[in-house]
Short mmCIF file of C-alpha atoms in Angstrom, two decimals:
data_model
loop_
_atom_site.label_atom_id
_atom_site.label_comp_id
_atom_site.label_asym_id
_atom_site.label_seq_id
_atom_site.Cartn_x
_atom_site.Cartn_y
_atom_site.Cartn_z
CA MET Z 212 26.02 0.23 5.02
CA GLY Z 213 29.38 0.97 6.40
CA GLY Z 214 30.42 -2.65 6.47
CA TYR Z 215 32.24 -2.21 9.74
CA GLY Z 216 32.08 -5.86 10.66
CA ASP Z 217 33.64 -5.44 14.09
CA VAL Z 218 30.81 -3.29 15.49
CA LYS Z 219 28.67 -5.41 17.76
CA LEU Z 220 24.98 -4.85 17.07
CA LEU Z 221 23.43 -7.91 18.67
CA ARG Z 222 23.60 -8.63 22.37
CA ASP Z 223 24.55 -12.03 23.75
CA ASP Z 224 20.90 -12.68 24.66
CA GLY Z 225 19.99 -12.37 20.96
CA LYS Z 226 18.33 -8.99 21.33
CA ARG Z 227 19.43 -5.77 19.68
CA LEU Z 228 21.30 -2.90 21.33
CA ASP Z 229 18.08 -1.06 22.16
CA GLY Z 230 16.53 -4.21 23.61
CA ARG Z 231 14.24 -5.01 20.70
CA ALA Z 232 13.74 -8.51 19.37
CA ILE Z 233 14.96 -9.08 15.83
CA ASP Z 234 11.41 -8.87 14.41
CA GLU Z 235 10.31 -6.00 16.60
CA MET Z 236 9.50 -2.57 15.26
CA ARG Z 237 10.26 0.73 16.91
CA PRO Z 238 7.15 2.40 18.39
CA VAL Z 239 5.07 4.27 15.82
CA THR Z 240 2.56 7.05 16.47
CA ILE Z 241 0.59 8.89 13.81
CA GLU Z 242 -1.55 11.97 14.01
CA ALA Z 243 -3.63 13.29 11.12
CA GLY Z 244 -4.56 16.91 10.48
CA VAL Z 245 -1.73 18.57 12.40
CA LEU Z 246 -1.39 21.58 10.08
CA PRO Z 247 -4.56 23.70 9.87
CA ALA Z 248 -3.48 25.64 6.79
CA ALA Z 249 -2.80 22.58 4.65
CA ASP Z 250 -5.53 20.70 2.76
CA GLY Z 251 -4.32 17.55 4.48
CA SER Z 252 -1.48 16.78 6.85
CA ALA Z 253 -0.03 14.16 9.15
CA MET Z 254 2.77 13.68 11.62
CA VAL Z 255 4.50 10.35 12.04
CA THR Z 256 6.91 9.44 14.79
CA HIS Z 257 8.75 6.22 14.14
CA GLY Z 258 11.24 5.54 16.90
CA LEU Z 259 13.14 8.82 17.12
CA ASN Z 260 12.15 9.87 13.59
CA VAL Z 261 9.64 12.68 13.28
CA ALA Z 262 8.15 13.33 9.85
CA VAL Z 263 5.50 15.90 8.99
CA ALA Z 264 3.72 15.81 5.65
CA ALA Z 265 1.46 18.46 4.16
CA VAL Z 266 -0.69 18.10 1.05
CA TYR Z 267 -1.98 20.98 -1.04
CA GLY Z 268 -4.24 20.71 -4.04
CA PRO Z 269 -5.26 19.51 -6.49
CA MET Z 270 -4.34 22.79 -8.11
CA GLU Z 271 -3.43 23.97 -11.58
CA ALA Z 272 -0.01 22.58 -12.47
CA HIS Z 273 2.63 25.27 -12.95
CA PRO Z 274 4.76 25.65 -14.98
CA ARG Z 275 2.50 24.50 -17.78
CA LYS Z 276 5.12 22.23 -19.27
CA ILE Z 277 4.69 19.83 -16.35
CA GLN Z 278 0.94 19.51 -16.98
CA ARG Z 279 -0.37 16.18 -18.21
CA GLN Z 280 -3.57 16.31 -20.23
CA ASP Z 281 -4.78 12.97 -18.90
CA ARG Z 282 -3.73 12.98 -15.27
CA ALA Z 283 -2.45 14.89 -12.29
CA VAL Z 284 1.21 15.14 -11.42
CA ILE Z 285 2.39 14.62 -7.88
CA ASP Z 286 5.05 17.01 -6.80
CA VAL Z 287 6.87 15.72 -3.74
CA ARG Z 288 9.46 17.67 -1.84
CA TYR Z 289 11.27 15.70 0.85
CA ASN Z 290 13.47 17.76 3.07
CA MET Z 291 15.42 17.19 6.25
CA ALA Z 292 15.44 20.08 8.67
CA PRO Z 293 18.92 21.38 9.48
CA PHE Z 294 18.42 20.41 13.13
CA SER Z 295 17.13 16.91 12.39
CA THR Z 296 20.46 15.21 13.01
CA GLY Z 297 23.43 15.70 15.30
CA ASP Z 298 25.51 17.18 12.50
CA ARG Z 299 23.75 20.21 11.07
CA ILE Z 300 22.41 19.58 7.57
CA ARG Z 301 22.96 22.29 5.01
CA PRO Z 302 19.46 23.55 4.13
CA GLY Z 303 18.05 22.98 0.68
CA PHE Z 304 17.85 20.24 -1.89
CA ASN Z 305 20.68 17.78 -2.20
CA ARG Z 306 21.26 14.60 -4.16
CA ARG Z 307 19.73 12.41 -1.49
CA SER Z 308 16.57 14.48 -0.97
CA ARG Z 309 16.06 14.68 -4.74
CA GLU Z 310 16.24 10.92 -5.00
CA ILE Z 311 13.84 10.35 -2.11
CA SER Z 312 11.42 12.95 -3.48
CA LYS Z 313 11.45 11.16 -6.82
CA VAL Z 314 10.85 7.65 -5.49
CA THR Z 315 8.16 8.93 -3.13
CA ALA Z 316 6.36 10.77 -5.94
CA GLU Z 317 6.50 7.74 -8.22
CA SER Z 318 5.19 5.40 -5.56
CA LEU Z 319 2.38 7.78 -4.59
CA GLU Z 320 1.40 8.09 -8.25
CA SER Z 321 0.76 4.36 -8.28
CA VAL Z 322 -1.95 4.64 -5.63
CA VAL Z 323 -3.50 8.07 -6.14
CA LEU Z 324 -6.25 8.08 -8.78
CA VAL Z 325 -4.33 10.68 -10.76
CA GLU Z 326 -6.54 10.27 -13.83
CA ARG Z 327 -9.34 12.03 -11.93
CA TYR Z 328 -7.50 15.35 -12.03
CA PRO Z 329 -6.08 16.06 -15.48
CA ARG Z 330 -3.73 19.04 -15.80
CA SER Z 331 -3.55 19.36 -12.03
CA LYS Z 332 -0.80 19.12 -9.50
CA ILE Z 333 -0.95 17.65 -6.02
CA ARG Z 334 1.80 19.09 -3.89
CA VAL Z 335 3.19 16.94 -1.10
CA GLU Z 336 5.72 18.42 1.29
CA ILE Z 337 7.56 16.08 3.63
CA GLU Z 338 9.66 17.63 6.33
CA ILE Z 339 11.84 15.48 8.54
CA LEU Z 340 12.13 17.17 11.91
CA ALA Z 341 14.19 14.46 13.58
CA ALA Z 342 16.08 11.65 11.90
CA GLU Z 343 17.21 8.30 13.19
CA ALA Z 344 17.37 5.98 10.15
CA GLY Z 345 14.26 5.18 8.12
CA THR Z 346 13.15 8.71 7.35
CA ARG Z 347 12.02 7.89 3.81
CA CYS Z 348 9.70 5.24 5.22
CA ALA Z 349 8.33 7.58 7.89
CA GLY Z 350 7.96 10.26 5.22
CA ILE Z 351 5.98 8.11 2.81
CA THR Z 352 3.72 6.88 5.60
CA ALA Z 353 3.08 10.49 6.63
CA ALA Z 354 2.43 11.48 3.00
CA SER Z 355 -0.15 8.68 2.62
CA VAL Z 356 -2.07 9.74 5.69
CA ALA Z 357 -1.89 13.39 4.64
CA LEU Z 358 -3.26 12.54 1.16
CA ALA Z 359 -6.12 10.61 2.73
CA ASP Z 360 -6.74 13.51 5.10
CA ALA Z 361 -6.87 15.90 2.14
CA GLY Z 362 -9.62 13.82 0.55
CA ILE Z 363 -7.51 12.81 -2.45
CA PRO Z 364 -8.93 9.56 -3.87
CA MET Z 365 -6.48 6.64 -3.59
CA ARG Z 366 -6.87 2.95 -4.21
CA ASP Z 367 -4.84 2.17 -1.13
CA MET Z 368 -2.47 3.86 1.28
CA ILE Z 369 1.26 3.16 1.21
CA VAL Z 370 3.12 2.05 4.29
CA GLY Z 371 6.86 2.62 4.40
CA VAL Z 372 8.80 -0.06 6.29
CA ALA Z 373 12.36 -1.33 6.25
CA SER Z 374 14.23 -4.47 7.20
CA GLY Z 375 17.92 -5.17 7.01
CA LYS Z 376 20.78 -7.39 7.97
CA ILE Z 377 23.11 -6.97 10.93
CA GLU Z 378 25.72 -9.51 11.98
CA ASP Z 379 24.36 -11.93 9.36
CA THR Z 380 20.92 -11.75 10.97
CA VAL Z 381 17.85 -10.34 9.26
CA VAL Z 382 16.15 -7.75 11.47
CA LEU Z 383 13.10 -5.54 11.17
CA ASP Z 384 13.29 -1.74 11.23
CA LEU Z 385 16.93 -0.68 11.51
CA ASP Z 386 17.88 2.08 13.90
CA LYS Z 387 20.74 4.48 13.30
CA ALA Z 388 23.59 2.28 14.49
CA GLU Z 389 22.24 -0.73 12.63
CA ASP Z 390 21.79 1.35 9.48
CA ASN Z 391 25.31 2.75 9.69
CA TYR Z 392 27.16 -0.41 10.66
CA GLY Z 393 24.83 -3.14 9.38
CA GLN Z 394 25.23 -5.18 6.21
CA ALA Z 395 22.02 -4.44 4.31
CA ASP Z 396 18.94 -2.24 4.32
CA LEU Z 397 15.71 -2.97 2.45
CA PRO Z 398 13.17 -0.13 2.60
CA VAL Z 399 9.89 -0.87 0.83
CA GLY Z 400 6.54 0.82 0.29
CA ILE Z 401 3.74 -1.69 0.74
CA LEU Z 402 0.06 -1.42 -0.12
CA PRO Z 403 -1.31 -3.08 2.99
CA ASN Z 404 -4.61 -4.33 1.60
CA THR Z 405 -3.22 -6.06 -1.47
CA GLY Z 406 0.37 -6.61 -0.36
CA GLU Z 407 1.62 -4.97 -3.57
CA ILE Z 408 4.98 -3.22 -3.56
CA ALA Z 409 4.98 0.45 -4.53
CA PHE Z 410 8.71 0.95 -4.15
CA LEU Z 411 11.66 -1.14 -3.15
CA GLN Z 412 15.25 -0.14 -2.64
CA MET Z 413 18.11 -2.26 -1.41
CA ASP Z 414 21.41 -1.17 -0.01
CA GLY Z 415 23.94 -3.95 0.65
CA ASP Z 416 23.56 -7.62 -0.16
CA LEU Z 417 20.95 -10.18 0.85
CA SER Z 418 20.64 -13.80 -0.21
CA ILE Z 419 17.29 -14.93 -1.59
CA GLU Z 420 16.39 -16.55 1.74
CA GLU Z 421 17.37 -13.42 3.65
CA TYR Z 422 15.41 -11.27 1.22
CA ASN Z 423 12.31 -13.42 1.64
CA LEU Z 424 12.60 -13.26 5.42
CA ALA Z 425 13.12 -9.48 5.30
CA MET Z 426 10.02 -9.11 3.13
CA GLU Z 427 8.06 -11.29 5.50
CA TYR Z 428 9.02 -8.96 8.36
CA ASN Z 429 8.16 -5.94 6.23
CA HIS Z 430 4.70 -7.25 5.38
CA LYS Z 431 4.02 -8.01 9.02
CA ALA Z 432 5.15 -4.54 10.10
CA ALA Z 433 3.14 -2.92 7.28
CA LYS Z 434 -0.06 -4.44 8.64
CA GLU Z 435 0.72 -3.07 12.10
CA ILE Z 436 1.54 0.41 10.83
CA HIS Z 437 -1.56 0.39 8.61
CA GLU Z 438 -3.75 -0.16 11.64
CA ILE Z 439 -2.14 2.86 13.30
CA MET Z 440 -2.73 4.91 10.13
CA VAL Z 441 -6.41 3.99 9.99
CA ASP Z 442 -6.73 4.66 13.69
CA ALA Z 443 -5.17 8.12 13.22
CA LEU Z 444 -7.73 9.01 10.55
CA LYS Z 445 -10.59 7.64 12.62
CA ARG Z 446 -9.45 9.57 15.69
CA ARG Z 447 -9.38 12.77 13.66
CA TYR Z 448 -12.98 12.37 12.63
CA GLU Z 449 -14.31 10.41 15.56
CA GLY Z 450 -17.87 11.12 16.55
CA GLY Z 451 -18.13 13.04 13.36
CA GLU Z 452 -21.45 12.17 11.86
CA ASN Z 453 -21.94 14.57 9.02
CA MET R 72 -28.52 14.41 6.05
CA SER R 73 -30.02 11.35 4.50
CA LYS R 74 -27.68 8.40 4.69
CA GLY R 75 -29.86 5.71 3.22
CA GLN R 76 -29.11 3.65 6.28
CA VAL R 77 -31.71 4.78 8.72
CA GLY R 78 -30.94 3.31 12.10
CA ALA R 79 -27.80 1.59 10.86
CA GLU R 80 -24.48 2.47 12.40
CA LEU R 81 -22.46 4.84 10.24
CA ARG R 82 -19.17 3.39 9.16
CA LEU R 83 -16.06 5.45 8.61
CA VAL R 84 -13.96 4.10 5.78
CA THR R 85 -10.39 4.91 4.72
CA PRO R 86 -8.71 4.57 1.32
CA GLY R 87 -8.03 0.96 0.38
CA MET R 88 -10.54 -0.46 2.83
CA VAL R 89 -12.49 -3.40 1.43
CA VAL R 90 -16.11 -2.54 2.04
CA GLY R 91 -17.80 -5.72 0.86
CA PRO R 92 -18.76 -7.80 -2.16
CA SER R 93 -19.79 -5.84 -5.23
CA SER R 94 -22.30 -8.33 -6.61
CA GLY R 95 -25.56 -6.75 -7.70
CA LYS R 96 -24.54 -3.26 -6.63
CA ARG R 97 -22.94 -0.30 -8.32
CA ALA R 98 -19.94 1.71 -7.21
CA GLY R 99 -20.75 5.35 -6.53
CA SER R 100 -18.39 8.20 -5.83
CA GLY R 101 -15.42 7.42 -3.62
CA MET R 102 -15.68 3.73 -4.41
CA ILE R 103 -14.05 1.42 -6.94
CA ALA R 104 -14.90 -2.18 -7.74
CA GLU R 105 -11.96 -4.57 -8.01
CA ASN R 106 -12.02 -8.38 -7.97
CA ASN R 107 -15.73 -8.40 -7.13
CA GLU R 108 -15.16 -6.25 -4.08
CA PHE R 109 -15.83 -2.62 -3.33
CA ILE R 110 -12.80 -0.64 -2.20
CA ALA R 111 -13.13 2.81 -0.64
CA THR R 112 -10.90 5.47 -2.15
CA ARG R 113 -11.52 8.25 0.35
CA VAL R 114 -11.94 8.93 4.03
CA GLY R 115 -15.64 9.29 4.69
CA TRP R 116 -18.90 7.74 5.70
CA LEU R 117 -20.13 4.69 3.90
CA ASN R 118 -23.43 5.25 2.17
CA GLU R 119 -25.73 2.83 0.41
CA GLN R 120 -28.75 4.06 -1.44
CA ASN R 121 -30.70 2.54 -4.33
CA ASN R 122 -28.13 -0.22 -4.75
CA VAL R 123 -25.31 2.29 -5.15
CA VAL R 124 -22.51 2.11 -2.61
CA SER R 125 -20.59 5.33 -2.17
CA VAL R 126 -18.48 7.32 0.27
CA GLN R 127 -19.70 10.60 1.68
CA PRO R 128 -16.29 12.28 1.88
CA ILE R 129 -15.28 14.12 5.03
CA ASN R 130 -12.79 16.33 3.29
CA SER R 131 -12.73 17.06 -0.41
CA ALA R 132 -11.64 19.69 -2.88
CA TYR R 133 -14.28 21.42 -4.99
CA MET R 134 -14.64 19.68 -8.32
CA PRO R 135 -16.90 21.77 -10.56
CA ARG R 136 -19.84 20.19 -12.34
CA SER R 137 -22.03 21.80 -14.92
CA GLY R 138 -25.08 23.41 -13.41
CA ASP R 139 -23.40 24.27 -10.12
CA LEU R 140 -24.34 27.61 -8.59
CA ILE R 141 -21.08 29.22 -7.54
CA ILE R 142 -19.75 32.41 -6.02
CA GLY R 143 -16.59 33.45 -7.79
CA PHE R 144 -14.09 36.26 -7.64
CA VAL R 145 -12.74 37.88 -10.77
CA ALA R 146 -9.08 36.90 -11.07
CA GLU R 147 -8.25 38.27 -14.51
CA VAL R 148 -9.95 40.48 -17.09
CA ARG R 149 -9.38 40.40 -20.85
CA ASN R 150 -11.03 42.51 -23.52
CA ASN R 151 -13.76 40.00 -24.18
CA LEU R 152 -13.85 37.70 -21.13
CA TRP R 153 -13.26 37.32 -17.42
CA PHE R 154 -11.42 34.61 -15.52
CA PHE R 155 -12.96 33.65 -12.19
CA ASP R 156 -11.48 32.03 -9.15
CA VAL R 157 -14.18 29.51 -8.23
CA ASN R 158 -12.34 27.74 -5.40
CA GLY R 159 -11.44 24.88 -7.75
CA PRO R 160 -8.14 23.75 -9.17
CA PHE R 161 -8.62 25.83 -12.30
CA GLN R 162 -9.99 29.24 -13.15
CA ALA R 163 -13.33 29.47 -14.90
CA LEU R 164 -14.00 31.57 -17.94
CA LEU R 165 -16.94 33.93 -18.40
CA PRO R 166 -17.21 35.13 -21.99
CA MET R 167 -18.85 38.52 -22.54
CA SER R 168 -21.61 36.81 -24.51
CA LEU R 169 -22.74 35.02 -21.34
CA ALA R 170 -22.65 38.11 -19.13
CA PRO R 171 -26.00 39.64 -18.16
CA TRP R 172 -25.12 42.99 -19.66
CA LYS R 173 -24.57 44.23 -23.15
CA VAL R 174 -20.80 44.35 -23.23
CA GLU R 175 -18.75 45.99 -25.95
CA PHE R 176 -15.39 44.52 -26.86
CA GLY R 177 -12.84 46.19 -24.59
CA SER R 178 -15.34 47.42 -22.02
CA THR R 179 -15.37 44.32 -19.81
CA ARG R 180 -13.63 46.17 -16.97
CA GLN R 181 -16.55 48.58 -16.65
CA HIS R 182 -18.80 45.71 -15.56
CA LEU R 183 -16.54 43.53 -13.44
CA GLY R 184 -13.06 44.32 -12.16
CA ILE R 185 -10.46 42.17 -10.50
CA GLY R 186 -11.58 41.09 -7.04
CA ASP R 187 -15.31 41.59 -7.70
CA ALA R 188 -17.60 38.82 -6.52
CA ALA R 189 -20.35 37.42 -8.68
CA LEU R 190 -23.01 34.77 -8.48
CA ALA R 191 -22.81 32.56 -11.55
CA ARG R 192 -23.64 29.12 -12.79
CA ILE R 193 -21.27 26.63 -14.40
CA GLN R 194 -22.33 26.21 -17.99
CA GLU R 195 -19.96 23.42 -18.92
CA VAL R 196 -16.87 21.61 -17.76
CA ASP R 197 -14.80 19.46 -20.09
CA GLU R 198 -12.66 16.50 -19.18
CA THR R 199 -9.56 18.62 -18.76
CA HIS R 200 -11.25 20.99 -16.31
CA ASN R 201 -11.82 23.84 -18.73
CA MET R 202 -14.83 25.63 -17.31
CA VAL R 203 -17.28 28.09 -18.80
CA LEU R 204 -19.54 30.17 -16.58
CA THR R 205 -22.79 31.88 -17.36
CA MET R 206 -24.43 34.82 -15.63
CA LYS R 207 -27.53 34.63 -17.78
CA GLY R 208 -30.20 33.24 -15.47
CA VAL R 209 -32.57 34.17 -12.71
CA GLY R 210 -30.76 35.73 -9.76
CA LEU R 211 -27.28 35.54 -11.27
CA ARG R 212 -25.60 38.87 -10.70
CA ARG R 213 -22.67 40.80 -9.44
CA LEU R 214 -22.52 40.80 -5.63
CA ASN R 215 -22.09 44.46 -4.77
CA GLU R 216 -22.76 44.27 -1.05
CA GLY R 217 -22.65 41.84 1.81
CA ALA R 218 -19.84 39.48 2.66
CA VAL R 219 -18.55 36.21 1.28
CA VAL R 220 -17.32 33.57 3.70
CA SER R 221 -15.86 30.16 2.92
CA ILE R 222 -16.82 26.75 4.25
CA PRO R 223 -15.41 23.33 3.36
CA VAL R 224 -17.17 21.99 0.27
CA ASN R 225 -18.30 18.84 2.02
CA LEU R 226 -20.23 20.95 4.54
CA VAL R 227 -22.38 22.69 1.91
CA ASP R 228 -25.10 20.07 2.25
CA THR R 229 -24.98 20.31 6.04
CA LEU R 230 -25.46 24.07 5.87
CA ARG R 231 -28.39 23.72 3.51
CA GLY R 232 -30.02 20.76 5.22
CA ASP R 233 -32.64 18.58 3.59
CA ASN R 234 -34.56 20.68 1.06
CA ASN R 235 -32.80 23.81 2.31
CA THR R 236 -34.59 23.55 5.66
CA THR R 237 -31.56 24.41 7.78
CA LEU R 238 -30.66 27.29 5.49
CA SER R 239 -34.20 28.70 5.73
CA ARG R 240 -34.05 28.51 9.50
CA ILE R 241 -30.71 30.33 9.51
CA ARG R 242 -32.09 32.99 7.18
CA ASP R 243 -35.09 33.49 9.48
CA VAL R 244 -33.18 33.52 12.72
CA THR R 245 -30.37 35.80 11.54
CA ASP R 246 -32.61 37.99 9.37
CA CYS R 247 -29.97 37.91 6.62
CA ARG R 248 -30.07 37.12 2.95
CA ILE R 249 -27.86 34.08 2.51
CA ILE R 250 -26.81 32.31 -0.68
CA VAL R 251 -24.81 29.11 -0.46
CA GLY R 252 -22.64 28.38 -3.50
CA ASP R 253 -21.86 24.79 -4.41
CA ASN R 254 -18.18 25.75 -4.33
CA GLY R 255 -18.13 26.31 -0.58
CA ARG R 256 -18.64 30.08 -0.61
CA VAL R 257 -21.49 31.68 1.25
CA TRP R 258 -22.82 35.17 0.59
CA ILE R 259 -24.41 36.94 3.56
CA HIS R 260 -26.18 40.27 3.48
CA GLY R 261 -28.01 42.04 6.26
CA ASP R 262 -27.51 44.47 9.14
CA ALA R 263 -24.00 44.51 10.56
CA GLY R 264 -25.16 42.89 13.81
CA ASP R 265 -27.17 40.20 12.03
CA MET R 266 -24.32 39.47 9.66
CA HIS R 267 -22.02 39.03 12.62
CA VAL R 268 -24.38 36.45 14.09
CA ALA R 269 -24.62 34.63 10.76
CA ARG R 270 -20.85 34.59 10.38
CA GLN R 271 -20.43 33.22 13.88
CA LEU R 272 -22.88 30.47 13.08
CA ILE R 273 -20.95 29.57 9.95
CA GLN R 274 -17.74 29.66 11.96
CA THR R 275 -19.31 27.08 14.26
CA LEU R 276 -20.01 24.95 11.20
CA ASN R 277 -16.40 25.33 10.08
CA GLU R 278 -15.08 24.24 13.44
CA GLU R 279 -17.59 21.56 14.33
CA GLY R 280 -19.00 20.81 10.91
CA HIS R 281 -18.87 17.07 10.92
CA LYS R 282 -20.53 16.91 14.31
CA LYS R 283 -24.16 17.36 15.17
CA THR R 284 -23.23 20.45 17.15
CA PHE R 285 -24.14 22.67 14.21
CA GLU R 286 -27.79 21.65 14.41
CA SER R 287 -27.83 22.38 18.12
CA ALA R 288 -26.08 25.73 17.53
CA VAL R 289 -28.87 26.75 15.13
CA GLN R 290 -31.44 25.55 17.63
CA ALA R 291 -29.77 27.47 20.48
CA LEU R 292 -29.69 30.61 18.40
CA GLU R 293 -33.38 30.22 17.57
CA ASN R 294 -34.22 29.84 21.25
CA GLU R 295 -32.05 32.81 22.21
CA ARG R 296 -33.33 35.12 19.50
CA GLY R 297 -36.92 33.97 19.92
CA GLU R 298 -36.93 35.25 23.48
CA HIS R 299 -36.04 38.79 22.50
#
């Protein structure tokens, strides 16, 4: 949220710079089972974002101090590849990737039936290969599909979506320019079947009306993305009578 | 495999999918009941049998249950016990008292060393996944010869078939001794050529497992070998 109010992000015809309507999402494609060595995996492209998630486990949690006697722990590592943006990113963990790993792990813990696997660890690796605003959402969507692909029991999948505000207008799914020069960003993790919120972050300011409208857009987009997620899993196992 | 829905169309479900009302029925594995509705928790085929609605998972990790016949590899040896890798999230423990030999304290390594394969049964599993194995039982032994190959755990039933019929056919057609562990490990023993054929067949299962192609692969092999 740079707050550069003089950057024009809406065209005179009311559309956005890339030609989308204000409640239009960037195109999303999802493929499950892209990594043969992982127990479960998925690749999500969301606009120009590319996120790959791999799931390993459940396995014995190491070091032992992280073990929980009554449930599994979910160990998420979100990382952006050095070549994922125009400016090279220094490899390794940084403050931002730590934060995103933490919120992703906590939101996944709310849907995975962690009590089924005491003392275990489920390792989720999210690698962002290309970034264009909204990578945490693409990452969490990829992680959900990868967990389902790995056969980890979950009460629902999480869909990551974001809305925001540009030029005092609430819009769905910010792209890079809108994220950088817009006024607010509201990424959320939604459980599509119940509409529950698994995580919610807000950058910038929204009035209550704007927030409600942004959430309305998010819920609508979550339903659309959820259908693509289910379709990805079905395509992976299509024709697959056991 | 029996689906309990003879003639009905198989339905693939994904986590969170509302399957239907839960009244009068019980939730089986891969299913939870919430607000009088059944919700699937895994990707798999919907299955209803004897009033129990469950999901036959397509992909799942091995979760040991007591009584399972498993093929394990020795991962660690202590003076009075062995730790086995049983393809699960945790290692299983075989105390010397449950080994089939008379073992003196400190002589465990003479019977089973690291990397050795053994056929064992799971004696008990507690709620925190501590597992105890036993090798006291008919047929439980160290596997000195042959080869061990892995298959996904959810394909164990496919390999065995109803009442082990498919497995018997594979044994006959490949002329190999084959033991299928519940933990997704398969022991094969026979002539080198026969073992190669058996391994190729299992490879087909690994690649095509959730399709009916495995059945036709067994059939094709029977036809081919029957001619010779």
